Coordinates of N, CA and C in Angstrom, one line a residue:
D1 N 39.3 34.7 77.7 CA 38.1 34.1 78.3 C 38.1 34.4 79.8
I2 N 39.2 34.4 80.5 CA 39.2 34.7 81.9 C 38.8 36.2 82.1
V3 N 39.4 37.1 81.4 CA 39.0 38.5 81.6 C 37.6 38.7 81.3
R4 N 37.1 38.1 80.2 CA 35.7 38.3 79.8 C 34.7 37.5 80.7
G5 N 35.2 36.7 81.6 CA 34.3 36.0 82.5 C 33.7 34.8 81.8
K6 N 34.3 34.2 80.8 CA 33.8 33.1 80.1 C 34.6 31.9 80.2
D7 N 35.5 31.8 81.1 CA 36.5 30.6 81.2 C 35.7 29.4 81.8
L8 N 35.6 28.4 80.9 CA 35.0 27.2 81.3 C 35.8 26.3 82.3
Y9 N 37.1 26.5 82.3 CA 37.9 25.7 83.1 C 38.2 26.3 84.5
N10 N 37.5 27.3 84.8 CA 37.6 28.0 86.1 C 37.2 27.0 87.2
G11 N 36.1 26.3 86.9 CA 35.6 25.3 87.7 C 35.2 25.8 89.1
N12 N 35.0 24.9 90.0 CA 34.7 25.2 91.4 C 35.9 25.1 92.3
N13 N 37.0 25.1 91.7 CA 38.2 25.0 92.6 C 38.5 26.3 93.3
R14 N 39.2 26.3 94.3 CA 39.6 27.5 95.1 C 40.4 28.5 94.3
K15 N 41.4 28.0 93.6 CA 42.2 28.8 92.8 C 41.4 29.6 91.8
G16 N 40.5 29.0 91.1 CA 39.7 29.7 90.1 C 38.8 30.7 90.8
E17 N 38.2 30.4 91.9 CA 37.4 31.3 92.7 C 38.2 32.6 93.1
K18 N 39.4 32.3 93.5 CA 40.3 33.5 94.0 C 40.6 34.3 92.8
L19 N 40.9 33.7 91.6 CA 41.2 34.5 90.4 C 40.0 35.3 90.0
E20 N 38.9 34.7 90.0 CA 37.6 35.4 89.6 C 37.3 36.6 90.5
A21 N 37.5 36.4 91.8 CA 37.3 37.4 92.8 C 38.3 38.6 92.6
K22 N 39.5 38.3 92.3 CA 40.5 39.3 92.0 C 40.2 40.1 90.8
I23 N 39.7 39.4 89.7 CA 39.4 40.1 88.5 C 38.1 41.0 88.7
K24 N 37.2 40.5 89.5 CA 36.0 41.3 89.8 C 36.4 42.6 90.6
E25 N 37.4 42.4 91.5 CA 37.9 43.5 92.2 C 38.6 44.6 91.3
Y26 N 39.3 44.1 90.3 CA 39.9 45.1 89.4 C 38.9 45.8 88.6
F27 N 37.9 45.1 88.1 CA 36.9 45.7 87.3 C 35.9 46.6 88.1
Q28 N 35.8 46.3 89.4 CA 35.0 47.2 90.3 C 35.8 48.5 90.4
K29 N 37.1 48.5 90.5 CA 37.9 49.7 90.6 C 37.8 50.5 89.3
I30 N 37.9 49.8 88.1 CA 37.8 50.5 86.8 C 36.4 51.2 86.8
Y31 N 35.4 50.4 87.2 CA 34.0 51.0 87.2 C 33.9 52.2 88.1
D32 N 34.4 52.1 89.3 CA 34.4 53.2 90.3 C 35.1 54.4 89.8
D33 N 36.3 54.2 89.2 CA 37.1 55.3 88.7 C 36.3 56.0 87.5
L34 N 35.7 55.2 86.7 CA 34.9 55.7 85.6 C 33.8 56.6 86.1
M35 N 33.0 56.1 87.0 CA 31.9 56.8 87.6 C 32.4 58.1 88.3
K36 N 33.5 58.0 89.0 CA 34.0 59.1 89.7 C 34.4 60.2 88.7
D37 N 35.0 59.8 87.6 CA 35.4 60.8 86.6 C 34.2 61.5 86.0
L38 N 33.1 60.7 85.8 CA 31.9 61.3 85.2 C 31.0 62.0 86.2
K39 N 31.2 61.8 87.5 CA 30.3 62.4 88.5 C 30.5 63.9 88.6
N40 N 29.3 64.5 88.9 CA 29.3 66.0 89.2 C 29.9 66.8 88.1
K41 N 29.9 66.4 86.9 CA 30.4 67.2 85.8 C 29.3 67.3 84.8
P42 N 28.6 68.5 84.8 CA 27.4 68.7 83.9 C 27.7 68.3 82.5
E43 N 28.9 68.6 82.0 CA 29.2 68.3 80.6 C 29.3 66.8 80.3
K44 N 29.4 66.0 81.4 CA 29.6 64.5 81.2 C 28.3 63.8 81.7
E45 N 27.3 64.5 82.0 CA 26.1 63.9 82.6 C 25.5 62.8 81.7
E46 N 25.4 63.1 80.4 CA 24.9 62.1 79.4 C 25.8 60.9 79.4
K47 N 27.1 61.1 79.4 CA 28.0 59.9 79.4 C 27.8 59.1 80.6
R48 N 27.6 59.8 81.7 CA 27.5 59.0 83.0 C 26.2 58.2 83.0
K49 N 25.1 58.8 82.5 CA 23.9 58.0 82.4 C 24.0 56.8 81.5
N50 N 24.7 57.0 80.3 CA 24.9 55.9 79.4 C 25.8 54.9 80.0
A51 N 26.8 55.3 80.7 CA 27.7 54.3 81.3 C 27.0 53.5 82.4
E52 N 26.2 54.2 83.2 CA 25.4 53.5 84.3 C 24.4 52.5 83.7
A53 N 23.8 52.9 82.6 CA 22.9 51.9 81.9 C 23.6 50.8 81.3
R54 N 24.7 51.0 80.7 CA 25.5 50.0 80.0 C 26.1 49.0 81.0
Y55 N 26.6 49.6 82.1 CA 27.4 48.7 83.1 C 26.5 48.5 84.3
K56 N 25.3 48.2 84.1 CA 24.4 48.0 85.3 C 24.7 46.8 86.1
D57 N 25.4 45.8 85.5 CA 25.8 44.6 86.2 C 27.0 44.9 87.0
T58 N 26.8 45.3 88.2 CA 27.9 45.7 89.1 C 28.3 44.5 90.0
E59 N 27.9 43.3 89.7 CA 28.3 42.2 90.5 C 29.4 41.5 89.8
N60 N 29.3 41.2 88.4 CA 30.3 40.5 87.7 C 31.0 41.4 86.6
Y61 N 30.4 42.5 86.3 CA 30.9 43.5 85.3 C 31.2 42.9 84.0
Y62 N 30.3 42.0 83.5 CA 30.6 41.3 82.2 C 30.7 42.3 81.1
Q63 N 29.8 43.3 81.0 CA 29.8 44.2 79.8 C 31.1 45.0 79.9
L64 N 31.4 45.5 81.1 CA 32.6 46.3 81.2 C 33.9 45.4 80.8
R65 N 33.9 44.2 81.2 CA 34.9 43.3 80.9 C 35.1 43.1 79.4
E66 N 33.9 42.9 78.7 CA 33.9 42.8 77.2 C 34.5 44.1 76.6
D67 N 34.0 45.2 77.1 CA 34.4 46.5 76.5 C 35.9 46.7 76.7
W68 N 36.4 46.3 77.9 CA 37.8 46.5 78.2 C 38.6 45.6 77.3
W69 N 38.2 44.4 77.1 CA 38.9 43.4 76.2 C 38.9 44.0 74.8
D70 N 37.8 44.5 74.3 CA 37.8 45.1 73.0 C 38.8 46.3 72.8
A71 N 38.8 47.1 73.9 CA 39.7 48.2 73.8 C 41.2 47.9 74.0
N72 N 41.5 46.7 74.7 CA 42.9 46.4 75.1 C 43.4 45.1 74.5
R73 N 42.7 44.4 73.7 CA 43.2 43.1 73.2 C 44.5 43.3 72.4
H74 N 44.7 44.4 71.7 CA 45.9 44.6 70.9 C 47.1 44.7 71.8
T75 N 46.9 45.5 72.9 CA 48.0 45.7 73.9 C 48.3 44.4 74.6
V76 N 47.3 43.6 74.9 CA 47.5 42.3 75.6 C 48.3 41.4 74.6
W77 N 47.8 41.3 73.4 CA 48.5 40.5 72.4 C 50.0 40.9 72.2
E78 N 50.2 42.2 72.1 CA 51.6 42.6 72.0 C 52.4 42.2 73.2
A79 N 51.9 42.3 74.4 CA 52.6 41.9 75.6 C 52.9 40.4 75.6
I80 N 51.9 39.6 75.1 CA 52.1 38.2 75.1 C 53.2 37.8 74.1
T81 N 53.2 38.4 72.9 CA 54.2 38.1 71.9 C 55.5 38.8 72.0
C82 N 55.6 39.8 72.8 CA 56.8 40.7 72.8 C 58.1 39.9 73.1
H83 N 58.0 38.9 74.0 CA 59.2 38.2 74.3 C 59.3 36.8 73.7
A84 N 58.5 36.6 72.6 CA 58.6 35.4 71.9 C 59.9 35.3 71.2
G85 N 60.5 34.1 71.1 CA 61.7 33.9 70.4 C 61.7 34.2 68.9
K86 N 62.9 34.3 68.4 CA 63.0 34.7 67.0 C 62.3 33.6 66.1
D87 N 62.4 32.4 66.4 CA 61.8 31.3 65.6 C 60.4 30.9 66.1
D88 N 59.9 31.5 67.1 CA 58.6 31.1 67.6 C 57.5 31.6 66.6
A89 N 56.5 30.9 66.5 CA 55.4 31.3 65.5 C 54.1 30.9 66.1
Y90 N 53.1 31.6 65.7 CA 51.7 31.4 66.0 C 51.1 30.8 64.8
F91 N 50.5 29.7 64.8 CA 49.9 29.1 63.7 C 48.4 29.2 63.7
R92 N 47.8 29.5 62.5 CA 46.4 29.4 62.4 C 46.1 28.4 61.3
N93 N 45.2 27.5 61.6 CA 44.9 26.5 60.6 C 43.9 27.1 59.5
S94 N 44.1 26.7 58.3 CA 43.2 27.1 57.3 C 43.1 26.0 56.3
S95 N 42.2 26.1 55.3 CA 42.1 25.0 54.3 C 43.3 24.9 53.5
G96 N 44.1 26.0 53.4 CA 45.3 26.0 52.5 C 46.6 25.6 53.3
G97 N 46.5 25.3 54.5 CA 47.7 24.9 55.3 C 47.8 25.7 56.6
E98 N 49.0 26.2 56.9 CA 49.2 27.0 58.1 C 49.7 28.3 57.8
Y99 N 49.3 29.3 58.6 CA 49.8 30.7 58.4 C 50.7 31.0 59.6
K100 N 51.8 31.7 59.4 CA 52.7 32.2 60.5 C 52.5 33.7 60.6
F101 N 53.1 34.2 61.6 CA 53.2 35.7 61.7 C 54.0 36.1 60.5
T102 N 53.8 37.4 60.1 CA 54.5 37.9 59.0 C 55.9 38.1 59.3
S103 N 56.2 38.9 60.3 CA 57.6 39.1 60.7 C 57.6 40.0 62.0
G104 N 58.8 40.1 62.6 CA 59.0 40.9 63.7 C 58.8 40.2 65.0
Y105 N 59.3 40.9 66.1 CA 59.1 40.3 67.4 C 57.9 40.9 68.1
C106 N 58.1 42.0 68.7 CA 57.1 42.6 69.6 C 55.8 42.9 68.8
G107 N 54.8 42.2 69.1 CA 53.5 42.3 68.4 C 53.5 41.6 67.1
R108 N 54.6 41.1 66.7 CA 54.8 40.3 65.5 C 54.4 41.1 64.3
D109 N 54.5 42.4 64.4 CA 54.2 43.3 63.2 C 52.8 43.1 62.6
E110 N 52.0 42.5 63.4 CA 50.6 42.3 62.9 C 49.8 43.5 63.1
T111 N 49.1 43.9 62.1 CA 48.2 45.1 62.3 C 46.9 44.7 62.9
D112 N 46.5 43.4 62.7 CA 45.3 43.0 63.3 C 45.6 41.8 64.3
V113 N 45.1 41.9 65.5 CA 45.2 40.9 66.4 C 44.4 39.7 66.0
P114 N 44.9 38.5 66.0 CA 44.0 37.3 65.6 C 42.9 37.1 66.6
T115 N 41.7 37.4 66.1 CA 40.5 37.3 67.0 C 39.7 36.1 66.5
N116 N 40.2 35.3 65.7 CA 39.4 34.2 65.2 C 38.9 33.2 66.2
L117 N 39.5 33.2 67.4 CA 39.0 32.3 68.5 C 38.3 33.1 69.6
D118 N 38.2 34.4 69.5 CA 37.7 35.1 70.7 C 36.3 34.7 71.0
Y119 N 35.4 34.4 70.1 CA 34.0 34.1 70.4 C 33.6 32.7 70.0
V120 N 34.6 31.9 69.8 CA 34.4 30.4 69.6 C 34.3 29.8 71.0
P121 N 33.2 29.1 71.2 CA 33.1 28.5 72.6 C 34.4 27.7 72.9
Q122 N 34.8 27.9 74.2 CA 36.1 27.3 74.6 C 36.2 25.8 74.4
F123 N 35.1 25.1 74.6 CA 35.2 23.7 74.4 C 35.4 23.2 73.0
L124 N 35.2 24.1 72.0 CA 35.4 23.8 70.6 C 36.9 24.1 70.1
R125 N 37.6 24.8 71.0 CA 39.0 25.2 70.5 C 40.0 24.1 70.7

C-alpha cells in the first residue's frame, strides 16, 4: 500500500509525509532514468511516447508505482519471507480452515505471491 500510494494510515503526521516524499523521490528517479534511456533513440521513440502518456502523473507517479509493484512484488515477497524462521508461517483464511506455506524458507517455495489482499481496501483487512 505504501509503495502504491494507497496507505490509509499515512495520515497527516510528519513521519508519513517524510516517507511519502522519499518514495516520490525514488519514483521520480525511476521515471527520469526511464525517460533518459528512451530519449534520443529513434528505435525507442514509440516506447518513449507510450511511457510519457502512461506516466503523465509526474507529481505522485501512481501508475509507475502500480507498474513497479506488479513487476517487483515477487522479489519483495521473497525478501520479506527470506529470513522467516523454520516454523514461521503465513496463514490465509478460507472456508476450509487455514493454509500455510507449502515448504521452504526463502520465498517459501511459493510459485505465486499471495495477492489476495493487494486490492482489498486497507480498512477491510
